[in-house]
Coordinates of C-alpha atoms and ligand atoms in Angstrom, one line a residue:
Chain A
M1 CA -63.2 -13.6 3.1
I2 CA -63.3 -9.9 4.0
A3 CA -66.5 -8.1 4.8
Y4 CA -67.3 -4.5 5.8
G5 CA -69.7 -4.4 8.8
K6 CA -72.9 -6.2 8.2
D7 CA -72.6 -6.0 4.4
K8 CA -72.0 -9.2 2.5
S9 CA -68.4 -10.1 1.8
A10 CA -66.4 -7.7 -0.4
V11 CA -63.8 -10.3 -1.2
R12 CA -64.2 -14.1 -0.9
D13 CA -62.5 -17.3 -2.0
V14 CA -59.2 -15.9 -3.0
T15 CA -56.3 -18.4 -3.0
A16 CA -53.1 -17.4 -4.7
D17 CA -49.4 -17.8 -4.5
I18 CA -47.6 -14.5 -5.3
K19 CA -44.3 -15.0 -7.1
R20 CA -41.2 -13.4 -5.7
N21 CA -39.4 -10.7 -7.7
A22 CA -42.3 -10.3 -10.1
I23 CA -45.0 -7.9 -10.7
T24 CA -48.4 -9.3 -10.0
A25 CA -51.3 -7.2 -11.4
I26 CA -54.7 -7.3 -9.9
M27 CA -57.3 -6.2 -12.4
G28 CA -61.0 -6.0 -12.4
P29 CA -63.9 -3.5 -12.7
S30 CA -64.3 -0.8 -10.1
G31 CA -65.8 -2.1 -6.8
C32 CA -64.8 -5.7 -7.4
G33 CA -62.6 -5.8 -4.3
K34 CA -59.1 -5.1 -5.6
S35 CA -58.3 -2.5 -3.0
T36 CA -59.9 -4.5 -0.2
L37 CA -57.8 -7.6 -1.1
L38 CA -54.6 -5.5 -1.4
R39 CA -55.1 -3.8 1.9
A40 CA -55.6 -7.1 3.6
I41 CA -52.1 -8.2 2.6
N42 CA -50.5 -5.7 5.1
R43 CA -53.6 -5.5 7.3
M44 CA -54.4 -2.0 6.4
H45 CA -58.0 -3.0 6.1
E46 CA -58.1 -3.2 9.9
L47 CA -58.2 0.6 9.9
Y48 CA -61.8 0.4 9.0
P49 CA -64.3 -0.2 11.8
N50 CA -66.3 -3.4 12.0
I51 CA -64.3 -5.2 9.4
R52 CA -64.6 -9.0 9.4
T53 CA -61.9 -11.3 8.0
E54 CA -61.6 -15.0 7.6
G55 CA -58.8 -17.0 6.1
E56 CA -55.0 -16.8 6.2
I57 CA -52.3 -14.8 4.5
E58 CA -48.7 -16.0 4.8
L59 CA -45.5 -14.2 4.1
N60 CA -42.7 -16.8 3.6
G61 CA -44.8 -19.3 5.3
E62 CA -45.5 -17.2 8.4
S63 CA -49.0 -16.0 9.2
I64 CA -49.3 -12.2 8.9
Y65 CA -51.7 -12.3 11.7
K66 CA -49.1 -13.6 14.0
M67 CA -46.8 -10.6 13.4
S68 CA -47.2 -7.1 14.8
T69 CA -48.6 -4.7 12.2
T70 CA -45.4 -2.6 12.7
K71 CA -43.2 -5.5 11.8
L72 CA -45.5 -6.7 9.0
R73 CA -45.7 -3.3 7.4
R74 CA -42.0 -3.0 7.4
K75 CA -41.9 -6.1 5.3
I76 CA -44.9 -5.2 3.2
G77 CA -44.9 -1.6 2.1
M78 CA -47.7 0.3 0.5
V79 CA -48.1 3.0 -2.1
F80 CA -51.5 4.7 -2.6
Q81 CA -53.6 6.0 -5.5
R82 CA -52.9 9.6 -4.8
P83 CA -49.4 10.7 -3.8
N84 CA -49.5 11.3 0.0
P85 CA -46.2 12.8 1.2
F86 CA -46.5 14.2 4.7
P87 CA -47.2 17.8 4.2
T88 CA -45.3 19.0 7.3
M89 CA -42.1 17.2 6.4
S90 CA -39.2 17.9 4.1
I91 CA -38.3 15.6 1.3
Y92 CA -35.6 14.1 3.5
E93 CA -37.9 13.7 6.5
N94 CA -40.5 12.0 4.3
V95 CA -38.2 9.4 3.1
I96 CA -36.9 8.6 6.5
A97 CA -40.4 9.0 8.1
G98 CA -40.9 5.2 8.6
Y99 CA -37.9 5.2 10.9
D100 CA -38.4 8.5 12.6
L101 CA -42.1 8.0 13.3
N102 CA -41.5 4.6 14.8
G103 CA -38.8 6.0 17.0
S104 CA -35.8 4.3 15.5
K105 CA -32.6 5.8 16.7
L106 CA -30.4 6.1 13.6
K107 CA -27.2 8.0 13.3
K108 CA -27.2 10.9 10.9
D109 CA -25.0 9.2 8.4
Q110 CA -27.1 6.1 8.5
K111 CA -30.2 8.2 7.7
D112 CA -28.3 10.0 4.9
A113 CA -27.4 6.7 3.3
I114 CA -31.0 5.4 3.5
V115 CA -32.4 8.6 2.1
E116 CA -29.9 8.8 -0.7
S117 CA -30.2 5.2 -1.8
S118 CA -34.0 5.2 -1.6
L119 CA -34.2 8.3 -3.7
H120 CA -31.7 6.8 -6.1
D121 CA -33.8 3.7 -6.5
V122 CA -36.8 5.8 -7.6
G123 CA -34.7 8.0 -9.9
L124 CA -35.4 11.1 -7.9
F125 CA -32.1 11.8 -6.2
D126 CA -30.6 14.0 -8.9
E127 CA -33.8 16.0 -9.2
V128 CA -34.1 16.8 -5.6
K129 CA -30.6 16.5 -4.1
D130 CA -30.4 20.3 -3.7
S131 CA -33.8 20.6 -2.0
L132 CA -33.8 17.7 0.4
N133 CA -34.7 20.0 3.2
K134 CA -37.6 21.7 1.4
K135 CA -41.1 20.5 1.7
G136 CA -42.2 18.2 -1.1
N137 CA -45.1 20.3 -2.3
F138 CA -43.4 21.9 -5.2
L139 CA -42.8 18.5 -6.8
S140 CA -44.9 17.4 -9.6
G141 CA -47.5 14.6 -9.0
G142 CA -45.2 12.0 -10.6
Q143 CA -42.3 13.2 -8.5
Q144 CA -44.4 13.1 -5.3
Q145 CA -45.5 9.6 -6.1
R146 CA -41.9 8.5 -6.6
L147 CA -41.1 10.2 -3.3
C148 CA -43.8 8.0 -1.7
I149 CA -42.3 4.9 -3.3
A150 CA -39.0 5.9 -1.9
R151 CA -40.6 6.3 1.5
A152 CA -41.8 2.7 1.2
L153 CA -38.5 1.5 -0.1
A154 CA -36.6 3.0 2.8
F155 CA -37.5 0.0 4.9
K156 CA -36.2 -2.4 2.3
P157 CA -39.5 -4.3 2.3
E158 CA -39.9 -7.6 0.7
V159 CA -43.2 -6.8 -0.9
I160 CA -44.6 -3.5 -2.1
L161 CA -48.4 -3.1 -2.5
M162 CA -49.5 -0.5 -5.0
D163 CA -53.1 0.6 -5.4
E164 CA -53.5 2.2 -8.8
P165 CA -50.4 4.3 -8.2
T166 CA -50.6 6.0 -11.6
S167 CA -54.3 6.7 -11.9
A168 CA -53.8 10.3 -10.7
L169 CA -50.8 11.0 -12.9
D170 CA -50.2 12.2 -16.5
P171 CA -49.0 9.8 -19.2
L172 CA -45.4 10.9 -19.0
S173 CA -45.2 10.4 -15.2
T174 CA -47.1 7.2 -15.6
A175 CA -44.5 5.9 -18.1
K176 CA -41.7 6.8 -15.7
I177 CA -43.3 5.0 -12.8
E178 CA -43.9 1.9 -15.0
D179 CA -40.3 1.8 -16.0
L180 CA -39.4 2.2 -12.3
L181 CA -41.5 -0.7 -11.3
V182 CA -40.0 -3.0 -13.9
E183 CA -36.6 -2.1 -12.5
L184 CA -37.7 -2.5 -8.9
K185 CA -38.9 -6.0 -9.4
N186 CA -35.4 -7.3 -9.4
Q187 CA -35.2 -6.5 -5.7
Y188 CA -38.8 -6.5 -4.6
T189 CA -42.0 -8.3 -5.1
I190 CA -44.7 -6.0 -6.4
I191 CA -48.4 -6.4 -6.3
L192 CA -50.1 -3.8 -8.4
V193 CA -53.8 -3.0 -8.5
T194 CA -54.7 -1.4 -11.7
H195 CA -57.9 -0.9 -13.7
N196 CA -55.8 0.0 -16.7
M197 CA -55.5 -3.2 -18.7
S198 CA -52.8 -2.0 -21.0
Q199 CA -50.7 -1.1 -17.9
A200 CA -51.1 -4.7 -16.6
A201 CA -50.2 -6.0 -20.0
R202 CA -47.1 -3.8 -20.3
I203 CA -45.4 -4.4 -17.0
S204 CA -46.9 -7.4 -15.1
D205 CA -45.6 -10.9 -15.1
N206 CA -48.7 -12.5 -13.6
A207 CA -52.2 -11.2 -13.4
M208 CA -55.3 -11.7 -11.4
F209 CA -58.7 -11.0 -12.7
M210 CA -61.3 -10.3 -10.0
Y211 CA -65.0 -9.9 -10.5
L212 CA -67.6 -9.3 -7.8
G213 CA -65.3 -10.1 -5.0
E214 CA -64.0 -13.3 -6.5
L215 CA -60.7 -14.3 -8.0
V216 CA -61.8 -15.4 -11.4
E217 CA -58.5 -16.1 -13.0
Y218 CA -54.8 -16.0 -12.0
D219 CA -52.2 -16.8 -14.6
K220 CA -49.2 -15.5 -16.5
T221 CA -50.1 -12.1 -17.9
K222 CA -49.2 -13.2 -21.4
K223 CA -51.4 -16.2 -21.2
M224 CA -54.3 -14.3 -19.7
F225 CA -54.2 -11.6 -22.4
T226 CA -53.9 -14.1 -25.3
N227 CA -55.9 -17.0 -24.2
P228 CA -58.0 -16.4 -21.0
S229 CA -59.6 -19.5 -19.7
D230 CA -62.7 -17.8 -18.2
S231 CA -65.3 -16.2 -20.3
R232 CA -65.7 -13.3 -17.8
T233 CA -62.0 -12.5 -18.1
E234 CA -62.3 -12.5 -21.8
G235 CA -65.3 -10.3 -21.6
Y236 CA -63.5 -7.8 -19.4
L237 CA -60.3 -7.8 -21.5
T238 CA -62.2 -7.3 -24.7
G239 CA -64.1 -4.4 -23.2
K240 CA -67.5 -5.9 -22.9
F241 CA -67.8 -4.7 -19.3
G242 CA -65.8 -2.9 -16.7
Chain B
M1 CA -89.1 40.7 -12.4
D2 CA -88.2 41.2 -16.0
N3 CA -89.3 38.1 -17.9
N4 CA -88.2 39.5 -21.3
A5 CA -84.7 40.2 -20.3
I6 CA -83.2 37.3 -22.3
I7 CA -84.8 38.4 -25.5
N8 CA -84.4 42.2 -25.1
T9 CA -80.8 42.2 -23.9
T10 CA -79.8 45.2 -26.0
D11 CA -82.8 47.2 -25.2
N12 CA -82.3 46.6 -21.5
S13 CA -78.6 47.1 -21.2
N14 CA -78.9 50.5 -19.6
W15 CA -81.4 49.2 -17.1
R16 CA -79.1 46.3 -16.4
E17 CA -76.1 48.5 -15.8
L18 CA -78.1 50.6 -13.5
K19 CA -79.3 47.6 -11.7
S20 CA -75.8 46.3 -11.1
K21 CA -74.7 49.7 -10.0
L22 CA -77.6 49.9 -7.6
F23 CA -76.7 46.5 -6.3
L24 CA -73.1 47.5 -5.8
G25 CA -74.2 50.6 -4.0
I26 CA -76.4 48.6 -1.6
V27 CA -73.6 46.2 -0.9
I28 CA -71.2 49.1 -0.1
L29 CA -73.8 50.8 2.1
L30 CA -74.5 47.6 4.0
S31 CA -70.8 46.8 4.5
C32 CA -70.3 50.4 5.8
I33 CA -73.1 49.8 8.3
T34 CA -71.5 46.5 9.3
I35 CA -68.0 47.9 9.9
S36 CA -69.1 51.3 11.4
P37 CA -69.7 50.0 14.9
I38 CA -66.1 48.7 15.2
L39 CA -64.7 51.9 13.7
L40 CA -66.8 54.0 16.1
I41 CA -65.7 51.9 19.0
L42 CA -62.1 52.2 18.0
Y43 CA -62.6 56.0 17.6
E44 CA -64.2 56.4 21.0
L45 CA -61.6 54.3 22.8
I46 CA -58.6 55.9 21.1
S47 CA -59.8 59.4 21.5
K48 CA -60.7 59.0 25.1
G49 CA -58.1 56.5 26.2
I50 CA -54.9 57.2 24.4
K51 CA -53.8 60.0 26.7
Q52 CA -53.5 57.5 29.6
I53 CA -51.4 55.0 27.6
N54 CA -47.8 55.5 28.7
P55 CA -45.1 53.2 30.3
D56 CA -46.7 53.6 33.7
F57 CA -50.0 52.3 32.4
F58 CA -48.3 48.9 31.7
F59 CA -46.0 48.8 34.7
K60 CA -47.7 50.4 37.6
V61 CA -50.7 49.3 39.6
A62 CA -53.9 51.2 39.7
P63 CA -53.9 54.5 41.7
D64 CA -55.9 54.7 44.9
T65 CA -58.9 57.0 45.2
L66 CA -56.9 59.8 46.8
Q67 CA -54.2 59.8 44.1
A68 CA -56.9 59.8 41.5
M69 CA -58.8 62.6 43.1
T70 CA -55.7 64.8 43.4
A71 CA -54.9 64.2 39.8
V72 CA -58.4 65.0 38.6
R73 CA -58.4 68.2 40.7
N74 CA -55.1 69.3 39.3
G75 CA -56.2 68.5 35.8
E76 CA -53.4 65.9 35.3
I77 CA -53.7 62.5 33.7
L78 CA -54.3 59.7 36.2
P79 CA -51.2 58.2 37.8
G80 CA -50.5 54.5 37.8
G81 CA -51.8 51.9 35.4
I82 CA -53.2 48.5 35.2
A83 CA -50.2 46.3 35.8
N84 CA -52.2 44.3 38.5
G85 CA -54.9 43.6 35.9
I86 CA -52.6 42.8 33.0
S87 CA -50.6 40.4 35.1
G88 CA -53.7 38.8 36.6
T89 CA -55.3 38.4 33.2
L90 CA -52.2 36.9 31.7
L91 CA -51.8 34.5 34.7
M92 CA -55.4 33.4 34.6
V93 CA -55.6 33.0 30.8
A94 CA -52.3 31.1 30.7
L95 CA -53.5 28.8 33.5
A96 CA -56.9 28.4 31.8
A97 CA -55.2 27.5 28.5
L98 CA -53.0 25.0 30.3
I99 CA -56.0 23.3 31.7
A100 CA -58.2 23.5 28.7
I101 CA -55.9 22.8 25.8
P102 CA -54.8 19.2 26.6
V103 CA -58.3 18.2 27.7
S104 CA -60.0 19.7 24.7
I105 CA -57.5 18.4 22.1
V106 CA -57.9 14.9 23.5
I107 CA -61.7 15.1 23.4
G108 CA -61.7 16.8 19.9
I109 CA -59.5 14.0 18.5
F110 CA -61.7 11.4 20.2
L111 CA -64.8 12.9 18.5
Y112 CA -63.0 12.9 15.2
E113 CA -62.0 9.3 15.6
N114 CA -65.5 8.2 16.6
Q115 CA -67.6 9.9 13.9
G116 CA -71.2 8.6 14.0
K117 CA -70.8 6.7 17.3
K118 CA -73.4 7.2 19.9
Y119 CA -71.2 8.2 22.8
A120 CA -69.3 10.6 20.6
N121 CA -72.5 12.2 19.4
L122 CA -73.6 12.5 23.1
I123 CA -70.3 14.2 24.0
R124 CA -70.6 16.5 21.0
T125 CA -74.1 17.5 22.0
L126 CA -73.0 18.2 25.6
T127 CA -70.2 20.3 24.3
D128 CA -72.6 22.4 22.3
I129 CA -74.8 22.8 25.4
L130 CA -71.7 23.8 27.4
Q131 CA -71.0 26.5 24.8
G132 CA -74.4 27.9 25.4
V133 CA -74.2 28.1 29.2
P134 CA -74.0 31.7 30.3
S135 CA -70.5 32.6 31.6
V136 CA -71.9 33.8 34.9
V137 CA -73.2 30.3 35.6
L138 CA -69.8 28.9 34.9
G139 CA -68.5 31.4 37.4
L140 CA -70.9 30.1 40.0
I141 CA -69.9 26.5 39.4
S142 CA -66.2 27.4 39.8
Y143 CA -67.1 29.3 42.9
I144 CA -68.6 26.2 44.4
W145 CA -65.9 23.8 43.2
I146 CA -62.8 25.9 43.7
V147 CA -63.5 28.9 45.9
Q148 CA -65.4 26.9 48.4
G149 CA -63.9 23.5 47.7
V150 CA -60.2 24.0 47.0
T151 CA -58.8 27.4 47.7
K152 CA -61.2 28.3 50.6
G153 CA -61.4 31.8 49.3
F154 CA -61.4 33.8 46.1
S155 CA -58.5 32.9 43.9
A156 CA -56.9 33.1 40.5
L157 CA -57.2 29.3 40.2
A158 CA -61.0 29.6 40.5
G159 CA -61.0 32.3 37.8
S160 CA -58.9 30.1 35.5
V161 CA -61.2 27.1 36.0
A162 CA -64.2 29.2 35.0
L163 CA -62.4 30.5 31.9
A164 CA -61.1 27.0 31.1
I165 CA -64.6 25.6 31.1
M166 CA -65.5 28.3 28.6
M167 CA -62.6 27.5 26.4
L168 CA -63.3 23.7 26.3
P169 CA -66.2 23.6 23.8
L170 CA -64.5 26.1 21.5
I171 CA -61.2 24.2 21.3
I172 CA -63.0 20.8 21.2
R173 CA -65.0 21.8 18.1
S174 CA -62.1 23.5 16.4
T175 CA -59.9 20.5 17.0
E176 CA -62.5 18.1 15.5
E177 CA -63.1 20.4 12.5
T178 CA -59.3 20.7 12.0
M179 CA -58.8 17.0 12.1
K180 CA -61.7 16.5 9.7
M181 CA -60.1 18.8 7.2
L182 CA -56.9 16.8 7.1
P183 CA -56.7 14.4 4.2
I184 CA -57.3 10.8 5.4
S185 CA -54.4 9.9 3.1
I186 CA -51.7 11.1 5.4
K187 CA -53.1 9.0 8.2
E188 CA -53.0 6.0 5.9
A189 CA -49.5 6.8 4.8
A190 CA -48.4 6.7 8.4
A191 CA -50.3 3.5 9.2
A192 CA -48.8 1.9 6.1
L193 CA -45.3 2.6 7.6
G194 CA -46.3 0.6 10.7
V195 CA -46.6 3.6 12.9
P196 CA -48.7 2.8 16.0
Y197 CA -52.0 4.7 16.5
H198 CA -50.9 7.0 19.3
K199 CA -47.8 8.1 17.4
I200 CA -49.9 8.7 14.2
I201 CA -52.0 11.1 16.3
L202 CA -49.0 12.8 18.1
K203 CA -46.5 12.9 15.3
V204 CA -48.5 13.2 12.2
M205 CA -52.0 14.4 12.8
I206 CA -51.3 17.1 15.4
P207 CA -48.3 18.6 13.5
S208 CA -50.3 18.6 10.3
G209 CA -53.2 20.3 11.9
F210 CA -51.0 22.6 14.0
S211 CA -52.1 25.8 12.5
G212 CA -55.8 24.9 12.7
L213 CA -55.4 23.9 16.4
M214 CA -53.4 27.1 17.1
T215 CA -56.1 29.2 15.4
G216 CA -58.8 27.6 17.6
I217 CA -56.8 28.1 20.7
L218 CA -56.1 31.8 20.0
L219 CA -59.7 32.5 19.2
S220 CA -60.8 30.8 22.3
I221 CA -58.4 32.9 24.4
S222 CA -59.7 36.1 22.7
R223 CA -63.2 34.9 23.5
V224 CA -62.6 34.6 27.3
I225 CA -60.1 37.3 27.9
G226 CA -62.7 40.0 28.3
E227 CA -65.0 37.9 30.5
T228 CA -66.0 39.8 33.6
A229 CA -68.9 38.1 35.4
P230 CA -67.3 34.8 36.1
L231 CA -64.2 36.5 37.4
M232 CA -66.2 38.7 39.8
L233 CA -67.5 35.5 41.4
T234 CA -64.2 33.7 41.6
T235 CA -61.1 36.0 41.8
L236 CA -62.7 39.1 43.2
G237 CA -59.9 41.5 42.3
S238 CA -56.7 42.8 43.9
T239 CA -55.1 46.2 44.2
A240 CA -51.6 44.7 44.0
I241 CA -49.9 42.4 41.5
N242 CA -50.6 38.9 42.6
L243 CA -49.1 35.8 41.0
N244 CA -50.2 33.3 43.6
I245 CA -52.9 31.2 42.1
K246 CA -54.5 30.6 45.5
K247 CA -55.0 34.3 46.2
P248 CA -57.5 36.8 44.8
T249 CA -56.2 38.5 41.7
S250 CA -57.1 41.4 39.5
A251 CA -57.9 41.2 35.8
V252 CA -58.3 43.9 33.1
P253 CA -62.0 43.5 32.7
L254 CA -62.4 43.5 36.5
Q255 CA -60.5 46.7 36.7
I256 CA -62.6 48.3 34.0
W257 CA -65.6 47.5 36.2
E258 CA -63.9 49.0 39.2
F259 CA -62.8 52.2 37.3
Y260 CA -66.3 52.5 36.0
N261 CA -67.6 52.6 39.6
N262 CA -65.2 55.3 40.6
P263 CA -66.0 58.8 39.2
N264 CA -62.4 59.9 39.6
M265 CA -61.1 57.0 37.4
I266 CA -63.3 57.2 34.4
D267 CA -60.3 57.9 32.1
L268 CA -58.8 54.6 33.0
V269 CA -62.0 52.8 31.8
W270 CA -61.2 54.0 28.3
S271 CA -57.5 53.2 28.3
S272 CA -58.1 49.8 29.8
S273 CA -60.8 49.0 27.3
L274 CA -58.5 50.2 24.5
F275 CA -55.8 47.8 25.8
L276 CA -58.2 44.9 26.0
L277 CA -59.6 45.5 22.5
G278 CA -56.1 45.9 21.1
F279 CA -55.1 42.6 22.7
V280 CA -58.1 40.8 21.3
L281 CA -57.7 42.3 17.9
T282 CA -54.0 41.3 17.9
L283 CA -54.9 37.7 18.8
N284 CA -57.4 37.6 16.0
I285 CA -55.0 38.9 13.5
I286 CA -52.4 36.4 14.5
A287 CA -54.9 33.6 14.3
K288 CA -55.9 34.8 10.8
R289 CA -52.3 35.0 9.8
I290 CA -51.6 31.5 10.9
S291 CA -54.6 30.0 9.2
L292 CA -53.8 31.9 6.0
R293 CA -50.2 30.8 5.9
Y294 CA -51.2 27.2 6.3
N295 CA -53.7 27.3 3.5
Ligands
ADP301 N1 -64.6 1.4 3.9 C1 -65.6 0.7 3.3 N2 -66.7 0.5 4.0 C2 -67.7 -0.2 3.5 N3 -67.7 -0.8 2.3 C3 -66.6 -0.7 1.5 C4 -65.4 0.1 2.0 N4 -64.5 0.1 1.1 C5 -64.9 -0.6 0.1 N5 -66.2 -1.1 0.3 C6 -67.0 -1.9 -0.6 O1 -66.3 -3.1 -0.8 C7 -66.4 -3.4 -2.2 C8 -65.0 -3.5 -2.8 O2 -64.4 -2.2 -2.8 P1 -62.9 -2.0 -3.3 O3 -62.1 -3.0 -2.7 O4 -62.6 -0.6 -3.0 O5 -63.0 -2.2 -4.8 P2 -62.0 -1.8 -6.0 O6 -60.7 -1.3 -5.4 O7 -61.9 -3.0 -6.8 O8 -62.6 -0.7 -6.8 C9 -67.3 -2.4 -2.9 O9 -68.6 -2.9 -3.0 C10 -67.2 -1.2 -1.9 O10 -68.4 -0.5 -1.9
MG302 MG1 -59.8 0.6 -5.4

């Protein structure tokens, strides 16, 4: 259960096992608690004042509340709705920011290797290799979002949380990011919030449908789209509401 | 005024054109009225003060009365300059900034982080009140605290404290406003990388808002650099260059006041004022540049 201040709970009764090396989509109408649930997974919801939480989330059987947020967020990275590279930093510095800002002392060649492989993983390296020391603001929205994914990948996290990562992007950039996610799931576990049903259908392996703060249905994406077991899921997928 | 305008557009097009020309004329007239004081001030200061501006003006201390009288009698320009004032002003403003900047930035960030909280609102209100306190009163406070309490005599430190108190509310508010302008998303980005709170502030928020913070600081300096009353009560003035913060010190605005009271030194009033105005204008232009480059 997660509640903001004195309000009634924004998310309740969610029990789910997230599969490793798969894309799990969280769908549901706006305001149903998708972002709140997602943020709870790496405790980003704790940034809000007066938040109340009950329940348990485990990563490989270990309670996330027993880890420091620093350690937890190294293992569970996050990508946001709008690309948010650090405006004062170069592309290179952005990718390595997780290390630099936490005060890790890495040698130059270690950093270089991390930056290069992270940018390779998001298919951005060839596009930016000549401007690594420039600020990222000349990049397109899609490139900036891939830069942000690279920044999250730099830690080699186990899980990547993504909150509608393509909703601010054009269709072409969206398609590129979707392809990227499908590739990344071989190495990472991805939890993807989307209110775009066709996106969930295209790239996710499993899907959750949330409604009014509750997890209504959680199943294989194929099964959910062809034969949903809850009438509310069916109603949402057929466009009756949402 | 003209209810039929929509229907009779063609018939009224001349009248409309006239109206918009009239309006333009009024705007131009009003802007001339607005900028004329600054132009007049500049004209007066330059025409009366420029002849005193030479290397000596910057590097020599003020002449004594006898020197000034001799020069006036011989129709020469006044010897000496305002090096004691310039050095004192720079010393006190630097010290004031050193005191005010860290305190105000911490408070400004505190206000930003605690939007809507009671104690933050209280501090914000107190800050606004402080901004409204006449500077001479702040001079009195610093007289009691520092002149009587710490340095046991007039001192540059006392002047700096008075100026620092004046700078506080200005930098506090500009810091809070700057932080509010930063997108929350960069804070989230840092938090999602597991960066602890104090490092988010120090390494992400402050660098991202650097130009805003800088602008606020420069403007606050230009606000206090011409203050005279609080300095009269705290640093008194000095005929020599003094860089000891426990001793009385001169300052450019104090010197302007002294020159004004000496019939032989009137010319130095103009050149010193020109210097002060030039300094303030330069600070303002730099501040504007910084904020433009960032946006
Ligand atoms: N910071 C917040 N403070 C208070 N209420 C919030 C906050 N964020 C979200 N909520 C509320 O929690 C509910 C779920 O929101 P959210 O998780 O953002 O939904 P979704 O991402 O599915 O659109 C909504 O009713 C919303 O109004
Ligand atoms: Mg959301």
